[in-house]
Amino acid sequence: MPRFLLLCGLFTLFLAASCEPDAPICENCPEEETDAPITGPANPTAYTLEVPSYLPRPIVDETNPLTVEGIELGRRLFYDRIMGRDSAFSCADCHKQELAFTDGLPKAVGVSGRTGRRSAMSIVNMAFNPNGFNWDGRDGKLWEQAVHPVEDMLEMDEDWEAVLIRLRRSRDYPQRFRAAFGIGRTSEITQELAVKAIAQFEMTIIAADSHFDRVVYRNTEFFTEEEQLGADSLFFIEDVPVGALHPGCGHCHNAPTFGDNRFRNNGLDNVSSLEDFEDIGFGAVSGSRFDNGKFRTPTLRNIALTAPYMHDGRFNTLEEVLDHYASGGHGVENEDPNITGFPLSERQKTALLAFLRSLTDESLPTDPRFSSPF
Ligand code: HEC
Ligand code: HEC
């Protein structure tokens, strides 16, 4: 074993973090340590997001241009537990790549072990959502969204000031912030730059290579008979006679994004008044009672990987989801008119499920560009 590694290994027994790349320079540094000059390259390389022609043009946020160095920094921050309380929790603890960046739980569980209010969302194809982030669309910009999980008691439960001190004192991050944003001193590492880097990384997570894409847009594969049935006569709406009761998922989850991001009540709750929803969703953002119980229509891409389903994770399986839509809503006054209920034979159900499974991008869960750099 090389001598350095041996020493490092032995030393680790005494000071656990000492050989890790992001170990602090010192544990109780004097205040000056958070304001030191940074050297090294400071010319970020502009990055153009490449998306296949069959997807919409990505939304460009002029307040946060993408750069190679910004994206790489964001990836590290996304996966680094340095961002959570006691350096013990990261974004990726709730947004796991193998589950298309969800957590497999009905409602998210944070660093304190307490259960949150809603289900963790899939951070995929963020570049195509113009309607605000989270289930209720409350954050207009992707980088604004990233501020909250860090300080939310039910998520990472940390003060941004403490995170910034750790970042400023780390061995690795100051150079990375300089490379991404051209700053000259560690004190210029701010919350805004950290969340902008995270958002740059998130913008690059694009799922566009599912069986569906290969059949319909790339013409390299064929649907099975079952998938074809699911597509033609159940999911999409083209050939449906007006007034026929039909799943018509495509009304709201149409190709190519499979979720139009509009706010709707898809008939989940049987409430007697619009004030009675347990979670009023978009109503809290718009301030209109008619929006109570409405949530953003999410993408169905990778839906086979992201159970349980809905904003509160109430359905464990896609079968349960189909049963919900087939039985129709509850006649609540702001339910979407396309929630009608419909007959669904076993054969049709299997076909619709097969179609939904064709929306999984099989390369996403292991794509090295989106995986942990540590
Ligand atoms: C405790 C689990 C948890 C942690 C940790 C967490 N999230 Fe989330 N995330 C959620 C939940 C729950 C939602 C839905 C929140 C809502 O609608 O109120 C969400 C929503 C999101 C969304 C919105 C996606 C969309 O389609 O609108 C983004 C983006 C996101 N998180 C990024 C992050 C980032 C970045 C971090 C780290 C700084 C992070 N999350 C940490 C649970 C978590
Ligand atoms: C009227 C519009 C509309 C129609 C039609 C519709 N959906 Fe949805 N869908 C929504 C909305 C809105 C949500 C989010 C609801 C929530 O979580 O409160 C949603 C959520 C979902 C989810 C959960 C996604 C997740 O990430 O948890 C699945 C799965 C789903 N729909 C599948 C379908 C299928 C399959 C069909 C056809 C049978 C369908 N939807 C028809 C609007 C619609």
Short mmCIF file of C-alpha atoms and ligand atoms in Angstrom, two decimals:
data_model
loop_
_atom_site.label_atom_id
_atom_site.label_comp_id
_atom_site.label_asym_id
_atom_site.label_seq_id
_atom_site.Cartn_x
_atom_site.Cartn_y
_atom_site.Cartn_z
CA MET A 1 0.00 0.00 0.00
CA PRO A 2 1.46 3.44 -0.80
CA ARG A 3 2.70 5.14 2.31
CA PHE A 4 0.32 8.09 2.01
CA LEU A 5 -2.74 5.87 1.93
CA LEU A 6 -1.54 3.89 4.89
CA LEU A 7 -0.95 7.07 6.90
CA CYS A 8 -4.24 8.46 5.78
CA GLY A 9 -6.01 5.28 6.80
CA LEU A 10 -4.41 5.23 10.25
CA PHE A 11 -5.10 8.91 10.76
CA THR A 12 -8.73 8.34 9.84
CA LEU A 13 -9.10 6.15 12.89
CA PHE A 14 -8.51 9.23 15.02
CA LEU A 15 -10.18 11.92 12.98
CA ALA A 16 -12.87 10.40 10.86
CA ALA A 17 -13.30 13.17 8.33
CA SER A 18 -9.68 14.08 7.76
CA CYS A 19 -9.15 12.24 4.50
CA GLU A 20 -12.42 13.05 2.87
CA PRO A 21 -12.33 15.57 0.06
CA ASP A 22 -14.61 18.04 1.79
CA ALA A 23 -13.29 17.82 5.31
CA PRO A 24 -13.17 21.25 6.93
CA ILE A 25 -9.74 22.87 7.10
CA CYS A 26 -10.20 23.13 10.85
CA GLU A 27 -13.03 22.41 13.23
CA ASN A 28 -13.21 25.70 15.15
CA CYS A 29 -11.65 28.07 12.72
CA PRO A 30 -11.44 31.75 13.57
CA GLU A 31 -13.96 33.89 11.75
CA GLU A 32 -11.34 35.02 9.15
CA GLU A 33 -11.34 31.53 7.73
CA THR A 34 -14.69 32.28 6.12
CA ASP A 35 -13.13 35.17 4.19
CA ALA A 36 -9.98 34.06 2.44
CA PRO A 37 -8.87 34.79 -1.11
CA ILE A 38 -9.51 32.01 -3.63
CA THR A 39 -7.18 31.27 -6.50
CA GLY A 40 -7.53 29.08 -9.58
CA PRO A 41 -9.48 29.23 -12.83
CA ALA A 42 -12.44 31.62 -12.98
CA ASN A 43 -13.75 31.42 -16.54
CA PRO A 44 -16.88 29.29 -16.56
CA THR A 45 -17.60 27.44 -19.81
CA ALA A 46 -21.08 28.11 -21.24
CA TYR A 47 -23.19 24.95 -21.52
CA THR A 48 -26.00 24.38 -24.02
CA LEU A 49 -28.68 21.97 -22.96
CA GLU A 50 -29.16 19.45 -25.76
CA VAL A 51 -32.65 18.03 -25.93
CA PRO A 52 -34.05 15.79 -28.66
CA SER A 53 -36.13 17.61 -31.26
CA TYR A 54 -39.34 15.86 -30.19
CA LEU A 55 -39.33 17.56 -26.79
CA PRO A 56 -40.26 21.22 -26.25
CA ARG A 57 -37.47 23.81 -26.24
CA PRO A 58 -36.03 24.03 -22.72
CA ILE A 59 -37.01 27.10 -20.74
CA VAL A 60 -34.03 29.39 -20.39
CA ASP A 61 -33.59 31.16 -17.06
CA GLU A 62 -31.62 34.28 -17.91
CA THR A 63 -30.88 34.84 -14.24
CA ASN A 64 -28.96 31.54 -14.09
CA PRO A 65 -27.09 30.66 -17.29
CA LEU A 66 -25.80 27.09 -17.41
CA THR A 67 -22.07 26.44 -17.28
CA VAL A 68 -20.08 23.22 -17.17
CA GLU A 69 -18.52 24.22 -13.84
CA GLY A 70 -21.85 25.38 -12.37
CA ILE A 71 -23.52 22.07 -13.22
CA GLU A 72 -20.68 20.05 -11.70
CA LEU A 73 -20.73 22.18 -8.54
CA GLY A 74 -24.51 21.75 -8.34
CA ARG A 75 -24.21 18.00 -8.66
CA ARG A 76 -21.83 17.94 -5.70
CA LEU A 77 -24.05 20.15 -3.56
CA PHE A 78 -27.08 18.01 -4.44
CA TYR A 79 -25.35 14.86 -3.20
CA ASP A 80 -23.35 16.33 -0.31
CA ARG A 81 -24.67 15.88 3.23
CA ILE A 82 -22.73 19.02 4.16
CA MET A 83 -25.98 20.78 3.16
CA GLY A 84 -28.09 19.25 5.94
CA ARG A 85 -28.23 19.48 9.74
CA ASP A 86 -25.04 18.14 11.36
CA SER A 87 -23.76 17.47 7.83
CA ALA A 88 -26.06 14.47 7.85
CA PHE A 89 -28.64 14.88 5.06
CA SER A 90 -28.60 15.66 1.38
CA CYS A 91 -31.11 16.40 -1.35
CA ALA A 92 -30.36 12.96 -2.75
CA ASP A 93 -31.57 11.28 0.44
CA CYS A 94 -35.10 12.10 -0.75
CA HIS A 95 -34.43 12.33 -4.47
CA LYS A 96 -32.76 9.02 -5.35
CA GLN A 97 -31.55 8.52 -8.88
CA GLU A 98 -32.56 4.85 -8.98
CA LEU A 99 -36.18 5.89 -8.29
CA ALA A 100 -36.16 8.65 -10.91
CA PHE A 101 -35.24 11.07 -8.11
CA THR A 102 -38.06 10.17 -5.73
CA ASP A 103 -37.81 8.33 -2.40
CA GLY A 104 -40.27 5.43 -2.56
CA LEU A 105 -42.24 6.79 0.42
CA PRO A 106 -45.81 8.10 0.49
CA LYS A 107 -44.67 11.26 2.28
CA ALA A 108 -41.06 12.37 2.57
CA VAL A 109 -39.12 11.77 5.81
CA GLY A 110 -36.48 14.35 6.72
CA VAL A 111 -33.34 14.48 8.87
CA SER A 112 -35.36 14.55 12.10
CA GLY A 113 -37.18 11.35 11.14
CA ARG A 114 -40.44 13.28 11.03
CA THR A 115 -42.82 12.74 8.16
CA GLY A 116 -43.49 15.70 5.89
CA ARG A 117 -46.71 16.85 4.30
CA ARG A 118 -46.25 15.62 0.76
CA SER A 119 -44.62 13.07 -1.50
CA ALA A 120 -41.14 13.82 -2.87
CA MET A 121 -41.34 14.79 -6.52
CA SER A 122 -39.29 13.42 -9.38
CA ILE A 123 -36.66 15.95 -10.43
CA VAL A 124 -36.76 15.06 -14.09
CA ASN A 125 -37.46 17.29 -17.10
CA MET A 126 -37.60 20.42 -14.93
CA ALA A 127 -36.50 22.31 -18.05
CA PHE A 128 -40.01 22.08 -19.53
CA ASN A 129 -42.08 23.37 -16.63
CA PRO A 130 -43.15 27.02 -16.92
CA ASN A 131 -45.77 26.87 -14.15
CA GLY A 132 -43.78 26.95 -10.92
CA PHE A 133 -42.25 24.16 -8.85
CA ASN A 134 -43.55 21.85 -6.12
CA TRP A 135 -46.99 20.23 -6.17
CA ASP A 136 -48.60 23.64 -5.72
CA GLY A 137 -46.28 25.61 -8.04
CA ARG A 138 -45.28 28.02 -5.29
CA ASP A 139 -41.67 28.56 -6.44
CA GLY A 140 -41.42 30.39 -9.76
CA LYS A 141 -37.77 29.68 -10.38
CA LEU A 142 -35.99 26.38 -9.94
CA TRP A 143 -33.18 28.00 -7.94
CA GLU A 144 -35.64 29.63 -5.55
CA GLN A 145 -37.08 26.18 -4.88
CA ALA A 146 -33.71 24.86 -3.62
CA VAL A 147 -33.58 27.38 -0.76
CA HIS A 148 -36.40 25.73 1.19
CA PRO A 149 -35.42 22.05 1.61
CA VAL A 150 -32.23 23.12 3.40
CA GLU A 151 -34.06 25.11 6.07
CA ASP A 152 -37.34 23.18 6.23
CA MET A 153 -37.63 21.52 9.64
CA LEU A 154 -39.19 18.49 8.01
CA GLU A 155 -36.46 18.19 5.40
CA MET A 156 -32.80 19.12 6.01
CA ASP A 157 -33.48 21.42 8.97
CA GLU A 158 -30.30 23.51 8.74
CA ASP A 159 -29.52 27.26 8.86
CA TRP A 160 -28.16 28.52 5.59
CA GLU A 161 -25.54 30.48 7.58
CA ALA A 162 -24.15 27.22 8.97
CA VAL A 163 -24.10 25.64 5.51
CA LEU A 164 -22.29 28.65 4.08
CA ILE A 165 -19.66 28.55 6.82
CA ARG A 166 -18.99 24.88 6.05
CA LEU A 167 -18.77 25.59 2.33
CA ARG A 168 -16.44 28.58 2.84
CA ARG A 169 -14.15 26.55 5.08
CA SER A 170 -14.10 23.42 2.97
CA ARG A 171 -10.99 22.47 1.06
CA ASP A 172 -12.71 21.88 -2.21
CA TYR A 173 -15.75 24.14 -2.59
CA PRO A 174 -14.16 27.62 -2.70
CA GLN A 175 -12.28 26.77 -5.93
CA ARG A 176 -15.39 25.21 -7.38
CA PHE A 177 -17.49 28.30 -6.63
CA ARG A 178 -14.77 30.44 -8.20
CA ALA A 179 -14.64 28.22 -11.28
CA ALA A 180 -18.43 28.39 -11.64
CA PHE A 181 -19.13 32.01 -10.74
CA GLY A 182 -15.77 33.81 -10.93
CA ILE A 183 -15.76 34.94 -7.29
CA GLY A 184 -12.51 36.00 -5.61
CA ARG A 185 -13.07 35.45 -1.86
CA THR A 186 -14.70 32.71 0.22
CA SER A 187 -17.04 35.28 1.79
CA GLU A 188 -18.62 35.65 -1.66
CA ILE A 189 -19.99 32.10 -1.45
CA THR A 190 -23.65 32.88 -0.91
CA GLN A 191 -26.95 31.04 -0.63
CA GLU A 192 -27.94 32.43 -4.02
CA LEU A 193 -24.88 30.99 -5.77
CA ALA A 194 -25.30 27.62 -4.05
CA VAL A 195 -28.95 27.24 -5.09
CA LYS A 196 -28.22 28.49 -8.58
CA ALA A 197 -25.57 25.79 -9.00
CA ILE A 198 -28.00 23.13 -7.75
CA ALA A 199 -30.66 24.33 -10.20
CA GLN A 200 -28.14 24.18 -13.06
CA PHE A 201 -27.53 20.52 -12.27
CA GLU A 202 -31.26 19.81 -11.99
CA MET A 203 -31.91 21.43 -15.38
CA THR A 204 -29.65 18.83 -17.03
CA ILE A 205 -31.66 15.85 -15.75
CA ILE A 206 -33.63 15.03 -18.86
CA ALA A 207 -35.47 11.78 -19.53
CA ALA A 208 -36.09 11.35 -23.25
CA ASP A 209 -35.13 7.81 -24.13
CA SER A 210 -38.00 5.54 -23.17
CA HIS A 211 -39.44 2.69 -25.22
CA PHE A 212 -42.24 5.14 -26.11
CA ASP A 213 -39.71 7.61 -27.54
CA ARG A 214 -37.94 4.87 -29.47
CA VAL A 215 -41.20 3.69 -30.99
CA VAL A 216 -42.87 7.00 -31.72
CA TYR A 217 -40.08 9.49 -32.32
CA ARG A 218 -36.92 7.50 -33.08
CA ASN A 219 -38.60 4.69 -35.02
CA THR A 220 -36.18 2.08 -33.78
CA GLU A 221 -38.60 -0.17 -31.87
CA PHE A 222 -42.20 -1.36 -32.04
CA PHE A 223 -45.01 -1.40 -29.51
CA THR A 224 -46.27 -4.78 -28.35
CA GLU A 225 -49.89 -5.40 -29.19
CA GLU A 226 -50.82 -4.58 -25.60
CA GLU A 227 -48.91 -1.29 -25.53
CA GLN A 228 -50.47 -0.33 -28.86
CA LEU A 229 -53.95 -0.94 -27.48
CA GLY A 230 -53.10 1.12 -24.39
CA ALA A 231 -51.85 3.98 -26.53
CA ASP A 232 -54.44 4.07 -29.32
CA SER A 233 -57.70 3.43 -27.62
CA LEU A 234 -57.13 4.24 -23.96
CA PHE A 235 -54.41 6.77 -23.12
CA PHE A 236 -54.61 9.22 -25.98
CA ILE A 237 -57.73 11.08 -26.99
CA GLU A 238 -57.55 11.41 -30.77
CA ASP A 239 -59.96 8.69 -31.88
CA VAL A 240 -62.54 9.04 -29.14
CA PRO A 241 -66.10 9.89 -30.09
CA VAL A 242 -67.30 13.04 -28.31
CA GLY A 243 -69.04 12.18 -25.05
CA ALA A 244 -67.74 8.59 -24.81
CA LEU A 245 -66.52 7.60 -21.36
CA HIS A 246 -62.85 6.90 -21.88
CA PRO A 247 -59.64 7.03 -19.77
CA GLY A 248 -58.26 9.87 -21.93
CA CYS A 249 -55.23 10.38 -19.71
CA GLY A 250 -53.76 12.44 -22.53
CA HIS A 251 -56.22 15.29 -21.81
CA CYS A 252 -53.90 16.29 -19.01
CA HIS A 253 -50.83 14.06 -19.42
CA ASN A 254 -50.24 14.43 -23.14
CA ALA A 255 -47.11 13.57 -25.11
CA PRO A 256 -44.31 14.48 -25.31
CA THR A 257 -44.02 15.70 -21.70
CA PHE A 258 -46.87 13.54 -20.30
CA GLY A 259 -47.86 16.25 -17.83
CA ASP A 260 -48.92 19.76 -18.80
CA ASN A 261 -48.09 21.25 -15.38
CA ARG A 262 -51.52 22.93 -15.10
CA PHE A 263 -53.27 23.01 -11.73
CA ARG A 264 -56.30 20.78 -11.44
CA ASN A 265 -58.47 18.84 -9.07
CA ASN A 266 -58.31 15.28 -10.41
CA GLY A 267 -61.06 14.10 -8.10
CA LEU A 268 -59.11 12.55 -5.24
CA ASP A 269 -61.03 13.94 -2.25
CA ASN A 270 -64.68 13.74 -1.37
CA VAL A 271 -65.15 17.05 0.42
CA SER A 272 -68.44 18.75 1.08
CA SER A 273 -67.00 22.24 0.69
CA LEU A 274 -63.93 23.71 -0.97
CA GLU A 275 -62.69 24.72 2.49
CA ASP A 276 -62.46 21.10 3.63
CA PHE A 277 -59.42 19.81 1.70
CA GLU A 278 -56.75 18.52 4.06
CA ASP A 279 -54.14 20.13 1.79
CA ILE A 280 -55.49 23.03 -0.26
CA GLY A 281 -52.58 22.89 -2.73
CA PHE A 282 -52.66 25.59 -5.40
CA GLY A 283 -55.38 27.49 -3.49
CA ALA A 284 -52.72 28.61 -0.99
CA VAL A 285 -50.64 30.06 -3.83
CA SER A 286 -53.37 31.72 -5.91
CA GLY A 287 -55.46 32.81 -2.93
CA SER A 288 -58.64 31.69 -4.68
CA ARG A 289 -60.89 29.17 -2.90
CA PHE A 290 -61.79 27.71 -6.28
CA ASP A 291 -58.16 26.52 -6.56
CA ASN A 292 -58.31 24.61 -3.27
CA GLY A 293 -57.49 20.94 -3.81
CA LYS A 294 -55.80 21.60 -7.14
CA PHE A 295 -52.29 20.29 -7.75
CA ARG A 296 -49.84 20.49 -10.63
CA THR A 297 -50.38 17.83 -13.28
CA PRO A 298 -47.04 16.00 -13.12
CA THR A 299 -45.25 14.08 -15.81
CA LEU A 300 -45.95 10.36 -16.21
CA ARG A 301 -42.48 9.76 -17.63
CA ASN A 302 -40.75 7.13 -15.43
CA ILE A 303 -44.01 6.62 -13.56
CA ALA A 304 -43.25 2.91 -13.07
CA LEU A 305 -40.26 3.98 -10.92
CA THR A 306 -41.90 6.60 -8.71
CA ALA A 307 -44.52 4.86 -6.54
CA PRO A 308 -46.36 5.70 -4.33
CA TYR A 309 -48.50 8.17 -6.26
CA MET A 310 -50.17 11.60 -5.93
CA HIS A 311 -49.16 14.59 -3.81
CA ASP A 312 -49.79 12.63 -0.63
CA GLY A 313 -48.63 9.22 -1.86
CA ARG A 314 -52.07 7.72 -1.28
CA PHE A 315 -51.88 5.06 -4.01
CA ASN A 316 -49.24 2.36 -3.78
CA THR A 317 -49.60 1.00 -7.29
CA LEU A 318 -50.56 2.09 -10.77
CA GLU A 319 -53.49 -0.37 -10.58
CA GLU A 320 -54.89 1.69 -7.70
CA VAL A 321 -54.37 4.86 -9.74
CA LEU A 322 -56.37 3.39 -12.63
CA ASP A 323 -59.14 2.29 -10.26
CA HIS A 324 -59.34 5.85 -8.97
CA TYR A 325 -59.70 7.38 -12.44
CA ALA A 326 -62.11 4.65 -13.60
CA SER A 327 -64.43 5.28 -10.66
CA GLY A 328 -64.54 9.00 -11.47
CA GLY A 329 -64.36 11.82 -8.97
CA HIS A 330 -66.82 12.84 -6.27
CA GLY A 331 -68.65 15.64 -7.99
CA VAL A 332 -66.80 18.33 -6.03
CA GLU A 333 -67.51 21.65 -7.71
CA ASN A 334 -63.99 22.38 -8.93
CA GLU A 335 -63.21 18.89 -10.22
CA ASP A 336 -61.87 18.89 -13.73
CA PRO A 337 -64.59 18.06 -16.30
CA ASN A 338 -62.35 15.36 -17.77
CA ILE A 339 -62.62 13.32 -14.58
CA THR A 340 -65.62 11.32 -15.73
CA GLY A 341 -65.11 7.72 -14.75
CA PHE A 342 -65.08 5.04 -17.44
CA PRO A 343 -65.48 1.32 -17.93
CA LEU A 344 -62.17 -0.58 -17.94
CA SER A 345 -62.01 -4.31 -18.65
CA GLU A 346 -59.14 -6.40 -17.26
CA ARG A 347 -57.63 -6.56 -20.72
CA GLN A 348 -57.80 -2.78 -21.12
CA LYS A 349 -56.32 -2.28 -17.69
CA THR A 350 -53.35 -4.51 -18.53
CA ALA A 351 -52.92 -2.64 -21.79
CA LEU A 352 -52.96 0.77 -20.13
CA LEU A 353 -50.44 -0.42 -17.53
CA ALA A 354 -48.17 -1.78 -20.27
CA PHE A 355 -48.38 1.59 -22.00
CA LEU A 356 -47.53 3.47 -18.78
CA ARG A 357 -44.49 1.23 -18.30
CA SER A 358 -43.28 2.15 -21.79
CA LEU A 359 -42.66 5.69 -20.49
CA THR A 360 -39.64 4.69 -18.40
CA ASP A 361 -36.25 5.94 -19.54
CA GLU A 362 -34.21 2.88 -18.58
CA SER A 363 -30.89 4.72 -18.74
CA LEU A 364 -31.90 7.42 -16.24
CA PRO A 365 -31.44 5.41 -13.01
CA THR A 366 -27.77 4.73 -13.77
CA ASP A 367 -26.76 7.63 -16.02
CA PRO A 368 -23.31 8.63 -14.69
CA ARG A 369 -23.97 12.32 -15.45
CA PHE A 370 -26.64 12.41 -12.78
CA SER A 371 -25.10 10.10 -10.19
CA SER A 372 -23.23 10.92 -7.01
CA PRO A 373 -19.74 12.32 -7.60
CA PHE A 374 -18.56 11.04 -4.20
C1 HEC B 1 -37.09 15.22 3.26
C2 HEC B 1 -37.07 14.91 1.86
C3 HEC B 1 -36.59 15.96 0.90
C4 HEC B 1 -35.34 16.54 0.83
C5 HEC B 1 -34.18 16.34 1.76
C6 HEC B 1 -35.36 17.36 -0.35
N1 HEC B 1 -36.57 17.29 -0.97
FE1 HEC B 1 -37.06 18.11 -2.75
N2 HEC B 1 -38.98 17.59 -2.49
C7 HEC B 1 -39.46 16.89 -1.41
C8 HEC B 1 -40.91 17.00 -1.36
C9 HEC B 1 -41.83 16.40 -0.32
C10 HEC B 1 -41.29 17.79 -2.48
C11 HEC B 1 -42.69 18.30 -2.82
C12 HEC B 1 -42.87 19.56 -1.96
C13 HEC B 1 -44.20 20.25 -2.05
O1 HEC B 1 -44.91 20.13 -3.03
O2 HEC B 1 -44.55 20.97 -1.11
C14 HEC B 1 -40.06 18.13 -3.17
C15 HEC B 1 -40.00 18.87 -4.34
C16 HEC B 1 -38.82 19.21 -4.96
C17 HEC B 1 -38.72 19.88 -6.25
C18 HEC B 1 -39.88 20.28 -7.14
C19 HEC B 1 -39.98 19.40 -8.35
C20 HEC B 1 -41.09 19.83 -9.25
O3 HEC B 1 -41.39 19.12 -10.22
O4 HEC B 1 -41.69 20.87 -9.01
C21 HEC B 1 -37.40 20.10 -6.50
C22 HEC B 1 -36.80 20.75 -7.72
C23 HEC B 1 -36.67 19.59 -5.36
N3 HEC B 1 -37.55 19.04 -4.45
C24 HEC B 1 -35.30 19.72 -5.19
C25 HEC B 1 -34.65 19.48 -3.97
C26 HEC B 1 -33.32 19.93 -3.68
C27 HEC B 1 -32.43 20.72 -4.61
C28 HEC B 1 -33.03 19.50 -2.41
C29 HEC B 1 -31.78 19.76 -1.60
C30 HEC B 1 -31.40 21.16 -1.42
C31 HEC B 1 -34.20 18.76 -1.96
N4 HEC B 1 -35.18 18.79 -2.92
C32 HEC B 1 -34.27 18.12 -0.73
C33 HEC B 1 -38.69 16.19 -0.51
C34 HEC B 1 -37.36 16.47 -0.23
C1 HEC B 2 -58.22 16.14 -15.62
C2 HEC B 2 -56.79 15.98 -15.78
C3 HEC B 2 -56.23 14.58 -15.56
C4 HEC B 2 -56.57 13.42 -16.21
C5 HEC B 2 -57.65 13.20 -17.26
C6 HEC B 2 -55.70 12.41 -15.70
N1 HEC B 2 -54.85 12.95 -14.77
FE1 HEC B 2 -53.42 11.97 -13.76
N2 HEC B 2 -53.04 13.64 -12.63
C7 HEC B 2 -53.70 14.84 -12.76
C8 HEC B 2 -53.33 15.72 -11.67
C9 HEC B 2 -53.81 17.14 -11.45
C10 HEC B 2 -52.45 14.98 -10.86
C11 HEC B 2 -51.83 15.41 -9.52
C12 HEC B 2 -52.87 15.16 -8.47
C13 HEC B 2 -52.40 15.20 -7.04
O1 HEC B 2 -51.36 14.68 -6.70
O2 HEC B 2 -53.15 15.75 -6.21
C14 HEC B 2 -52.30 13.68 -11.50
C15 HEC B 2 -51.50 12.67 -11.01
C16 HEC B 2 -51.35 11.42 -11.61
C17 HEC B 2 -50.44 10.40 -11.16
C18 HEC B 2 -49.50 10.52 -9.97
C19 HEC B 2 -48.17 11.08 -10.42
C20 HEC B 2 -47.14 11.11 -9.32
O3 HEC B 2 -46.02 11.54 -9.64
O4 HEC B 2 -47.42 10.74 -8.20
C21 HEC B 2 -50.58 9.34 -12.00
C22 HEC B 2 -49.82 8.03 -11.94
C23 HEC B 2 -51.58 9.70 -12.98
N3 HEC B 2 -52.02 10.96 -12.71
C24 HEC B 2 -51.98 8.88 -14.01
C25 HEC B 2 -53.07 9.15 -14.84
C26 HEC B 2 -53.64 8.20 -15.74
C27 HEC B 2 -53.13 6.80 -15.97
C28 HEC B 2 -54.71 8.80 -16.32
C29 HEC B 2 -55.73 8.21 -17.26
C30 HEC B 2 -56.45 7.08 -16.71
C31 HEC B 2 -54.78 10.16 -15.77
N4 HEC B 2 -53.75 10.33 -14.88
C32 HEC B 2 -55.71 11.11 -16.12
C33 HEC B 2 -54.55 15.18 -13.78
C34 HEC B 2 -55.16 14.27 -14.64
#
